[in-house]
mmCIF file of C-alpha atoms in Angstrom:
data_model
loop_
_atom_site.group_PDB
_atom_site.id
_atom_site.type_symbol
_atom_site.label_atom_id
_atom_site.label_comp_id
_atom_site.label_asym_id
_atom_site.label_seq_id
_atom_site.Cartn_x
_atom_site.Cartn_y
_atom_site.Cartn_z
ATOM 1 C CA MET A 1 116.190 104.296 88.581
ATOM 2 C CA GLU A 2 117.137 108.324 87.844
ATOM 3 C CA ASP A 3 119.643 107.230 84.823
ATOM 4 C CA GLN A 4 116.737 104.878 83.395
ATOM 5 C CA LYS A 5 114.083 107.448 83.155
ATOM 6 C CA GLU A 6 113.312 109.624 80.585
ATOM 7 C CA ASN A 7 113.196 113.955 81.039
ATOM 8 C CA ARG A 8 109.893 114.834 79.499
ATOM 9 C CA PRO A 9 108.788 118.496 78.104
ATOM 10 C CA LEU A 10 107.816 120.726 80.977
ATOM 11 C CA GLN A 11 104.837 122.820 80.493
ATOM 12 C CA PRO A 12 105.371 126.817 81.055
ATOM 13 C CA GLU A 13 104.080 128.604 83.860
ATOM 14 C CA HIS A 14 102.168 132.013 83.765
ATOM 15 C CA VAL A 15 104.198 134.374 86.127
ATOM 16 C CA ASP A 16 101.866 136.772 87.821
ATOM 17 C CA GLU A 17 104.327 139.696 88.374
ATOM 18 C CA ASP A 18 104.223 143.473 87.905
ATOM 19 C CA ASP A 19 107.361 144.872 87.873
ATOM 20 C CA LEU A 20 106.111 148.218 87.115
ATOM 21 C CA ALA A 21 104.420 148.899 90.532
ATOM 22 C CA TRP A 22 107.227 147.736 92.839
ATOM 23 C CA LYS A 23 107.769 151.530 94.429
ATOM 24 C CA LEU A 24 104.265 151.061 95.820
ATOM 25 C CA TRP A 25 105.735 148.292 97.929
ATOM 26 C CA LYS A 26 105.511 150.634 101.282
ATOM 27 C CA ASN A 27 101.943 150.704 100.907
ATOM 28 C CA VAL A 28 101.298 147.144 100.760
ATOM 29 C CA GLU A 29 100.049 145.688 104.192
ATOM 30 C CA LEU A 30 101.683 141.957 104.833
ATOM 31 C CA GLY A 31 100.468 139.649 107.476
ATOM 32 C CA GLY A 32 102.358 137.548 109.691
ATOM 33 C CA GLY A 33 102.033 134.292 110.955
ATOM 34 C CA ALA A 34 104.476 131.653 109.973
ATOM 35 C CA ARG A 35 106.229 129.040 111.357
ATOM 36 C CA GLN A 36 109.346 128.000 111.252
ATOM 37 C CA ASN A 37 110.531 126.004 108.228
ATOM 38 C CA GLY A 38 107.933 128.263 105.891
ATOM 39 C CA ARG A 39 105.203 125.816 106.896
ATOM 40 C CA LEU A 40 101.729 127.733 107.976
ATOM 41 C CA ASP A 41 99.694 126.233 110.746
ATOM 42 C CA GLY A 42 96.903 123.547 109.055
ATOM 43 C CA GLN A 43 93.891 126.130 109.180
ATOM 44 C CA GLU A 44 96.234 128.714 107.389
ATOM 45 C CA ASP A 45 97.282 126.397 104.432
ATOM 46 C CA SER A 46 93.742 125.192 104.288
ATOM 47 C CA ALA A 47 92.667 128.469 103.910
ATOM 48 C CA ASN A 48 95.153 129.309 101.331
ATOM 49 C CA ARG A 49 93.537 126.227 99.216
ATOM 50 C CA SER A 50 90.203 127.490 99.739
ATOM 51 C CA ALA A 51 91.003 131.082 98.763
ATOM 52 C CA LYS A 52 92.448 130.102 95.165
ATOM 53 C CA SER A 53 89.388 127.899 94.919
ATOM 54 C CA CYS A 54 86.749 130.530 96.134
ATOM 55 C CA VAL A 55 88.147 133.876 94.571
ATOM 56 C CA SER A 56 87.664 133.945 90.921
ATOM 57 C CA ASP A 57 87.265 137.655 90.395
ATOM 58 C CA PHE A 58 91.068 138.628 89.618
ATOM 59 C CA SER A 59 90.059 142.406 89.845
ATOM 60 C CA ASP A 60 89.867 142.317 93.004
ATOM 61 C CA PRO A 61 92.630 144.785 94.801
ATOM 62 C CA VAL A 62 94.432 142.098 96.086
ATOM 63 C CA TYR A 63 95.980 140.609 93.293
ATOM 64 C CA LYS A 64 97.576 144.167 92.283
ATOM 65 C CA GLU A 65 99.041 143.848 96.046
ATOM 66 C CA ILE A 66 100.146 140.538 95.297
ATOM 67 C CA ALA A 67 101.705 141.596 91.985
ATOM 68 C CA ILE A 68 103.299 144.688 93.991
ATOM 69 C CA ALA A 69 104.856 142.145 96.289
ATOM 70 C CA ASN A 70 106.342 140.231 93.589
ATOM 71 C CA GLY A 71 108.215 142.997 91.551
ATOM 72 C CA PHE A 72 109.572 144.294 94.832
ATOM 73 C CA VAL A 73 110.933 140.717 95.565
ATOM 74 C CA ASN A 74 112.322 140.338 91.930
ATOM 75 C CA ARG A 75 114.673 143.280 92.878
ATOM 76 C CA MET A 76 115.895 141.745 96.053
ATOM 77 C CA SER A 77 119.717 140.067 96.034
ATOM 78 C CA LYS A 78 119.974 136.579 97.215
ATOM 79 C CA ASP A 79 121.218 138.240 100.724
ATOM 80 C CA GLU A 80 118.431 140.728 101.144
ATOM 81 C CA LEU A 81 116.264 137.487 100.323
ATOM 82 C CA LYS A 82 117.735 135.327 103.018
ATOM 83 C CA THR A 83 117.580 138.341 105.440
ATOM 84 C CA LYS A 84 114.006 138.879 104.990
ATOM 85 C CA LEU A 85 113.191 135.073 104.981
ATOM 86 C CA THR A 86 115.284 134.875 108.411
ATOM 87 C CA GLU A 87 112.794 137.854 109.575
ATOM 88 C CA LEU A 88 109.783 135.671 108.767
ATOM 89 C CA LYS A 89 111.264 132.289 110.131
ATOM 90 C CA LEU A 90 111.028 130.921 106.639
ATOM 91 C CA ASP A 91 113.910 128.279 105.481
ATOM 92 C CA THR A 92 116.740 130.055 103.876
ATOM 93 C CA ARG A 93 118.343 127.207 101.758
ATOM 94 C CA GLY A 94 118.492 126.811 98.273
ATOM 95 C CA VAL A 95 119.411 128.822 95.049
ATOM 96 C CA LYS A 96 118.333 132.432 94.874
ATOM 97 C CA ASP A 97 115.138 131.499 92.286
ATOM 98 C CA VAL A 98 114.103 129.069 94.999
ATOM 99 C CA LEU A 99 114.393 131.773 97.555
ATOM 100 C CA ARG A 100 112.507 134.128 95.678
ATOM 101 C CA LYS A 101 109.889 131.680 94.769
ATOM 102 C CA ARG A 102 109.183 130.775 98.500
ATOM 103 C CA LEU A 103 109.263 134.354 99.506
ATOM 104 C CA LYS A 104 106.686 135.456 97.015
ATOM 105 C CA ASN A 105 104.559 132.275 98.294
ATOM 106 C CA TYR A 106 104.578 133.425 101.400
ATOM 107 C CA TYR A 107 103.480 136.831 100.677
ATOM 108 C CA LYS A 108 100.385 135.543 98.437
ATOM 109 C CA LYS A 109 99.170 133.096 101.004
ATOM 110 C CA GLN A 110 98.729 135.835 103.511
ATOM 111 C CA LYS A 111 96.793 138.085 101.425
ATOM 112 C CA LEU A 112 94.542 135.108 100.190
ATOM 113 C CA THR A 113 93.791 134.193 103.640
ATOM 114 C CA HIS A 114 92.618 137.722 104.559
ATOM 115 C CA ILE A 115 90.002 137.626 101.754
ATOM 116 C CA LEU A 116 88.416 134.447 102.409
ATOM 117 C CA SER A 117 84.840 134.222 102.680
ATOM 118 C CA LYS A 118 82.936 132.311 105.730
ATOM 119 C CA ASP A 119 80.846 130.134 103.012
ATOM 120 C CA CYS A 120 84.352 128.671 101.759
ATOM 121 C CA SER A 121 86.632 128.857 104.816
ATOM 122 C CA GLU A 122 86.386 125.438 105.887
ATOM 123 C CA THR A 123 86.909 123.814 102.299
ATOM 124 C CA ASP A 124 89.961 121.917 101.807
ATOM 125 C CA THR A 125 90.126 119.290 98.968
ATOM 126 C CA TYR A 126 93.614 118.446 99.023
ATOM 127 C CA TYR A 127 95.266 115.000 99.318
ATOM 128 C CA ASP A 128 95.382 113.604 102.970
ATOM 129 C CA TYR A 129 98.595 111.298 101.878
ATOM 130 C CA ILE A 130 100.660 111.345 99.116
ATOM 131 C CA CYS A 131 102.542 108.034 98.600
ATOM 132 C CA ILE A 132 105.805 108.402 96.825
ATOM 133 C CA ILE A 133 107.050 105.326 94.550
ATOM 134 C CA ASP A 134 110.340 104.865 92.750
ATOM 135 C CA PHE A 135 110.833 101.462 91.337
ATOM 136 C CA GLU A 136 113.940 99.631 90.602
ATOM 137 C CA ALA A 137 113.819 97.412 87.451
ATOM 138 C CA THR A 138 116.065 94.949 85.665
ATOM 139 C CA CYS A 139 118.464 96.843 83.191
ATOM 140 C CA GLU A 140 122.103 96.541 81.300
ATOM 141 C CA ASP A 141 124.606 98.553 80.250
ATOM 142 C CA GLY A 142 123.114 100.402 77.110
ATOM 143 C CA ASN A 143 119.688 98.747 76.980
ATOM 144 C CA THR A 144 118.501 98.275 73.503
ATOM 145 C CA PRO A 145 114.729 99.974 72.713
ATOM 146 C CA ASP A 146 113.076 96.886 73.112
ATOM 147 C CA TYR A 147 114.644 95.800 76.162
ATOM 148 C CA VAL A 148 111.920 94.406 78.573
ATOM 149 C CA HIS A 149 112.520 95.826 82.242
ATOM 150 C CA GLU A 150 111.002 93.680 84.980
ATOM 151 C CA ILE A 151 110.431 95.519 88.776
ATOM 152 C CA ILE A 152 112.824 94.150 91.160
ATOM 153 C CA GLU A 153 112.018 96.325 94.021
ATOM 154 C CA PHE A 154 108.457 98.191 94.900
ATOM 155 C CA PRO A 155 109.103 100.824 97.392
ATOM 156 C CA ILE A 156 106.588 103.357 99.076
ATOM 157 C CA VAL A 157 106.882 106.338 101.425
ATOM 158 C CA LEU A 158 103.698 107.629 102.928
ATOM 159 C CA LEU A 159 103.971 111.153 103.357
ATOM 160 C CA ASN A 160 101.320 112.880 105.366
ATOM 161 C CA THR A 161 100.259 116.468 103.901
ATOM 162 C CA ARG A 162 99.253 117.981 107.014
ATOM 163 C CA THR A 163 102.173 117.153 109.246
ATOM 164 C CA LEU A 164 104.641 117.026 106.523
ATOM 165 C CA GLU A 165 105.971 113.638 108.049
ATOM 166 C CA ILE A 166 106.632 110.419 106.689
ATOM 167 C CA GLU A 167 104.256 108.235 108.429
ATOM 168 C CA ASP A 168 105.383 104.881 107.064
ATOM 169 C CA THR A 169 107.427 102.674 104.637
ATOM 170 C CA PHE A 170 106.690 99.950 102.571
ATOM 171 C CA GLN A 171 109.707 97.820 100.550
ATOM 172 C CA ARG A 172 109.666 94.527 98.721
ATOM 173 C CA TYR A 173 111.758 93.095 96.314
ATOM 174 C CA VAL A 174 110.390 91.128 93.536
ATOM 175 C CA ARG A 175 111.567 87.999 91.420
ATOM 176 C CA PRO A 176 111.848 88.701 87.531
ATOM 177 C CA GLU A 177 110.017 86.373 85.518
ATOM 178 C CA ILE A 178 111.826 86.522 82.169
ATOM 179 C CA LYS A 179 115.377 87.310 82.826
ATOM 180 C CA SER A 180 115.743 85.916 86.473
ATOM 181 C CA GLN A 181 119.186 86.414 86.421
ATOM 182 C CA LEU A 182 120.399 90.077 87.228
ATOM 183 C CA SER A 183 123.209 91.758 84.912
ATOM 184 C CA GLN A 184 126.407 92.836 86.857
ATOM 185 C CA PHE A 185 125.532 96.717 85.798
ATOM 186 C CA CYS A 186 122.145 96.115 87.512
ATOM 187 C CA ILE A 187 123.646 94.798 90.576
ATOM 188 C CA ASN A 188 126.281 97.643 90.672
ATOM 189 C CA LEU A 189 123.539 100.004 89.936
ATOM 190 C CA THR A 190 120.809 99.012 92.539
ATOM 191 C CA GLY A 191 122.847 97.273 94.899
ATOM 192 C CA ILE A 192 120.434 94.428 94.912
ATOM 193 C CA THR A 193 122.101 91.245 94.780
ATOM 194 C CA GLN A 194 121.127 87.847 93.194
ATOM 195 C CA ASP A 195 120.204 86.209 96.590
ATOM 196 C CA VAL A 196 117.770 88.813 97.403
ATOM 197 C CA ILE A 197 116.057 88.438 94.085
ATOM 198 C CA ASP A 198 116.097 84.549 94.302
ATOM 199 C CA GLN A 199 114.281 84.819 97.577
ATOM 200 C CA ALA A 200 111.739 87.396 96.684
ATOM 201 C CA ASP A 201 108.105 86.722 95.192
ATOM 202 C CA THR A 202 106.814 87.431 91.676
ATOM 203 C CA PHE A 203 104.895 90.602 90.943
ATOM 204 C CA PRO A 204 101.896 89.454 91.237
ATOM 205 C CA VAL A 205 102.384 88.384 95.119
ATOM 206 C CA VAL A 206 104.229 91.363 95.759
ATOM 207 C CA LEU A 207 101.088 93.954 94.181
ATOM 208 C CA GLN A 208 98.972 92.197 96.138
ATOM 209 C CA SER A 209 101.128 92.936 99.543
ATOM 210 C CA VAL A 210 100.911 96.448 98.175
ATOM 211 C CA VAL A 211 97.146 96.637 97.861
ATOM 212 C CA ASP A 212 97.112 95.054 101.432
ATOM 213 C CA TRP A 213 99.130 97.621 102.934
ATOM 214 C CA MET A 214 97.370 100.650 101.405
ATOM 215 C CA ARG A 215 94.076 98.966 102.310
ATOM 216 C CA GLU A 216 95.370 98.947 105.931
ATOM 217 C CA LYS A 217 96.157 102.961 105.994
ATOM 218 C CA GLU A 218 92.593 103.192 104.412
ATOM 219 C CA LEU A 219 93.761 105.179 101.566
ATOM 220 C CA GLY A 220 91.013 105.342 98.783
ATOM 221 C CA THR A 221 88.357 105.076 101.803
ATOM 222 C CA LYS A 222 88.944 107.341 104.791
ATOM 223 C CA TYR A 223 92.012 109.424 103.173
ATOM 224 C CA LYS A 224 92.334 110.873 100.040
ATOM 225 C CA TYR A 225 95.356 110.119 98.261
ATOM 226 C CA ALA A 226 97.684 110.504 95.418
ATOM 227 C CA LEU A 227 100.630 108.910 93.888
ATOM 228 C CA LEU A 228 103.720 110.447 92.856
ATOM 229 C CA THR A 229 106.469 109.486 91.098
ATOM 230 C CA ASP A 230 110.148 111.064 89.807
ATOM 231 C CA GLY A 231 109.229 111.121 86.251
ATOM 232 C CA SER A 232 106.713 109.518 83.642
ATOM 233 C CA TRP A 233 108.524 106.223 83.466
ATOM 234 C CA ASP A 234 107.877 104.457 86.909
ATOM 235 C CA MET A 235 104.178 104.175 85.786
ATOM 236 C CA SER A 236 103.910 104.533 82.081
ATOM 237 C CA LYS A 237 106.964 102.246 81.216
ATOM 238 C CA PHE A 238 107.935 99.999 84.178
ATOM 239 C CA LEU A 239 104.506 99.209 85.608
ATOM 240 C CA ASN A 240 102.568 98.792 82.294
ATOM 241 C CA MET A 241 105.367 96.664 81.042
ATOM 242 C CA GLN A 242 105.389 94.492 84.451
ATOM 243 C CA CYS A 243 101.663 94.042 83.940
ATOM 244 C CA ARG A 244 102.179 92.577 80.642
ATOM 245 C CA VAL A 245 104.763 90.571 81.473
ATOM 246 C CA SER A 246 102.960 89.088 84.450
ATOM 247 C CA ARG A 247 99.573 88.978 82.660
ATOM 248 C CA ILE A 248 97.595 91.418 84.801
ATOM 249 C CA LYS A 249 95.496 94.484 84.348
ATOM 250 C CA TYR A 250 97.137 97.606 85.078
ATOM 251 C CA PRO A 251 95.577 98.738 88.671
ATOM 252 C CA ARG A 252 93.496 101.210 88.793
ATOM 253 C CA PHE A 253 94.809 102.998 91.838
ATOM 254 C CA ALA A 254 97.986 103.803 89.558
ATOM 255 C CA LYS A 255 96.329 104.937 86.408
ATOM 256 C CA LYS A 256 97.043 108.945 87.506
ATOM 257 C CA TRP A 257 99.741 110.089 89.531
ATOM 258 C CA ILE A 258 102.091 113.253 90.310
ATOM 259 C CA ASN A 259 104.948 113.716 87.941
ATOM 260 C CA ILE A 260 107.300 115.868 90.597
ATOM 261 C CA ARG A 261 109.853 116.829 87.885
ATOM 262 C CA LYS A 262 107.101 118.779 85.867
ATOM 263 C CA CYS A 263 105.758 120.292 89.070
ATOM 264 C CA TYR A 264 109.117 121.144 90.344
ATOM 265 C CA GLY A 265 110.226 122.381 86.779
ATOM 266 C CA ASN A 266 106.895 124.551 86.512
ATOM 267 C CA PHE A 267 107.081 125.784 90.079
ATOM 268 C CA TYR A 268 110.463 127.223 90.213
ATOM 269 C CA LYS A 269 110.640 128.186 86.511
ATOM 270 C CA VAL A 270 113.602 125.308 86.180
ATOM 271 C CA PRO A 271 114.319 123.799 82.721
ATOM 272 C CA ARG A 272 113.803 120.209 82.100
ATOM 273 C CA ASN A 273 117.287 119.139 82.210
ATOM 274 C CA GLN A 274 118.109 120.502 85.729
ATOM 275 C CA THR A 275 115.072 118.288 87.223
ATOM 276 C CA ARG A 276 116.446 115.242 87.888
ATOM 277 C CA LEU A 277 116.703 113.978 91.549
ATOM 278 C CA THR A 278 119.859 115.115 92.640
ATOM 279 C CA MET A 279 120.038 118.474 90.932
ATOM 280 C CA MET A 280 116.300 119.389 92.440
ATOM 281 C CA LEU A 281 117.838 118.402 96.069
ATOM 282 C CA GLU A 282 120.707 120.717 95.447
ATOM 283 C CA LYS A 283 118.947 123.733 93.943
ATOM 284 C CA LEU A 284 116.740 123.169 97.419
ATOM 285 C CA GLY A 285 119.895 123.545 99.230
ATOM 286 C CA LEU A 286 119.763 119.769 100.274
ATOM 287 C CA SER A 287 122.080 116.858 99.932
ATOM 288 C CA TYR A 288 121.032 113.268 99.013
ATOM 289 C CA ILE A 289 120.664 111.005 102.312
ATOM 290 C CA GLY A 290 121.043 107.119 101.536
ATOM 291 C CA ARG A 291 122.447 104.846 98.538
ATOM 292 C CA LEU A 292 121.369 106.549 95.122
ATOM 293 C CA HIS A 293 119.046 103.812 93.062
ATOM 294 C CA CYS A 294 117.972 102.374 96.283
ATOM 295 C CA GLY A 295 114.388 102.444 95.598
ATOM 296 C CA LEU A 296 113.480 103.260 99.136
ATOM 297 C CA ASP A 297 116.126 105.583 99.743
ATOM 298 C CA ASP A 298 115.073 107.356 96.257
ATOM 299 C CA SER A 299 111.611 107.497 97.293
ATOM 300 C CA LYS A 300 112.521 109.093 100.694
ATOM 301 C CA ASN A 301 114.869 111.863 99.094
ATOM 302 C CA ILE A 302 112.014 112.736 96.408
ATOM 303 C CA ALA A 303 109.599 112.879 99.868
ATOM 304 C CA ARG A 304 112.078 115.448 101.042
ATOM 305 C CA ILE A 305 111.686 117.514 97.862
ATOM 306 C CA ALA A 306 107.806 117.249 97.800
ATOM 307 C CA THR A 307 107.658 118.308 101.609
ATOM 308 C CA ARG A 308 109.933 121.518 100.402
ATOM 309 C CA MET A 309 107.769 122.279 97.875
ATOM 310 C CA LEU A 310 104.299 121.996 99.850
ATOM 311 C CA GLN A 311 106.355 124.216 102.370
ATOM 312 C CA ASP A 312 107.241 126.972 99.626
ATOM 313 C CA GLY A 313 103.545 126.555 98.560
ATOM 314 C CA CYS A 314 103.369 124.468 95.476
ATOM 315 C CA GLU A 315 100.105 122.249 95.606
ATOM 316 C CA LEU A 316 101.379 119.057 93.939
ATOM 317 C CA ARG A 317 98.760 118.086 91.335
ATOM 318 C CA VAL A 318 98.222 115.013 89.519
ATOM 319 C CA ASN A 319 99.514 116.010 85.940
ATOM 320 C CA GLU A 320 99.758 112.464 84.108
ATOM 321 C CA ARG A 321 97.624 109.270 83.663
ATOM 322 C CA MET A 322 97.425 106.132 81.338
ATOM 323 C CA HIS A 323 94.427 105.814 79.109
ATOM 324 C CA THR A 324 94.347 102.753 77.201
ATOM 325 C CA GLY A 325 97.773 102.136 77.534
ATOM 326 C CA GLN A 326 99.029 105.860 76.616
ATOM 327 C CA LEU A 327 100.721 108.388 78.398
ATOM 328 C CA MET A 328 98.512 111.452 78.752
ATOM 329 C CA THR A 329 98.845 114.942 80.399
ATOM 330 C CA VAL A 330 96.209 115.729 82.835
ATOM 331 C CA SER A 331 95.083 119.718 83.339
ATOM 332 C CA SER A 332 96.037 121.614 86.085
ATOM 333 C CA SER A 333 92.535 123.385 86.421
ATOM 334 C CA LEU A 334 91.078 119.827 87.195
ATOM 335 C CA PRO A 335 89.947 119.677 91.052
ATOM 336 C CA PHE A 336 91.687 117.644 93.255
ATOM 337 C CA GLU A 337 90.694 114.101 92.914
ATOM 338 C CA GLY A 338 92.369 111.136 94.894
ATOM 339 C CA ALA A 339 93.524 108.027 93.645
ATOM 340 C CA ALA A 340 91.312 104.768 93.377
ATOM 341 C CA VAL A 341 90.937 102.419 95.880
ATOM 342 C CA PRO A 342 93.272 99.833 95.615
ATOM 343 C CA GLN A 343 91.860 96.358 94.580
ATOM 344 C CA ASN A 344 93.089 93.108 94.202
ATOM 345 C CA PRO A 345 95.476 92.093 90.782
ATOM 346 C CA GLN A 346 93.168 91.460 88.328
ATOM 347 C CA PHE A 347 94.518 88.575 85.591
ATOM 348 C CA LYS A 348 94.119 89.012 82.005
ATOM 349 C CA ASN A 349 92.357 85.733 80.206
#
């Protein structure tokens, strides 16, 4: 529910650029080996992650070379960026800042790949899967601050971080318990009709179906995974509020997640007012596919953004969590930790 969600402040990201050294560009030895669309093969991508975790001495000459490359890229026009990206068989869609970031990360991957030690070259602690969730909830035109939103659609898109393919989807509608009658505004916004809602299960039943589906996918057991949302509200407000309404404990597997708006803003250096779903797609040179405010379609489009960010070299990290009912920020310096094993809903006494 993009229009119902809150934009939260973005954390600034350090820019590792050396504009004074750009003239030394021709002395920089850059590697090759990219696949089409900017995705390196699994070993190279794994190696990049491992390099960043294994190499802690930033006095290594490779970091100066990366800075020189960054300074050169900063001086390229949009046409020059597209030409270079085409030469490297990378994606050329997106605004200038996106293209610049894509080229910088390609060069950075190449340099870091070459300085790996044998001891850490096989290390890869990234998530195997990312579960994209975008709830739809009851709403009215001009909600009051104390309005109780109840979840009416629970979608999940399962993104494989190795293949960058959507492997499966889950979608269930939910019958609200407090206001069983949807407002006309809500029907028009989401496309969910009263007939659909009347035939749906209540939230505890749907949540059990979610847990069963995630267990079937072996998430949290065989595979490490993380949840990803478009903003903070899905978990900190909608799910939190729904659990209180349904008198169940907040599920452990949903206590931390990736807020893609924060990741996007920090990675591409975009202000918080430009991180809405349709705007993120536009800046990446993509168009929305499907019906806006359909939870499943929104989730699929968020997955497209996540895929492009992974291709561009962004490590989508858990950056938010719930603690004692409050929204908290998670440090980006922490290691990749997967979400908890899904457990059956637990009712409060």
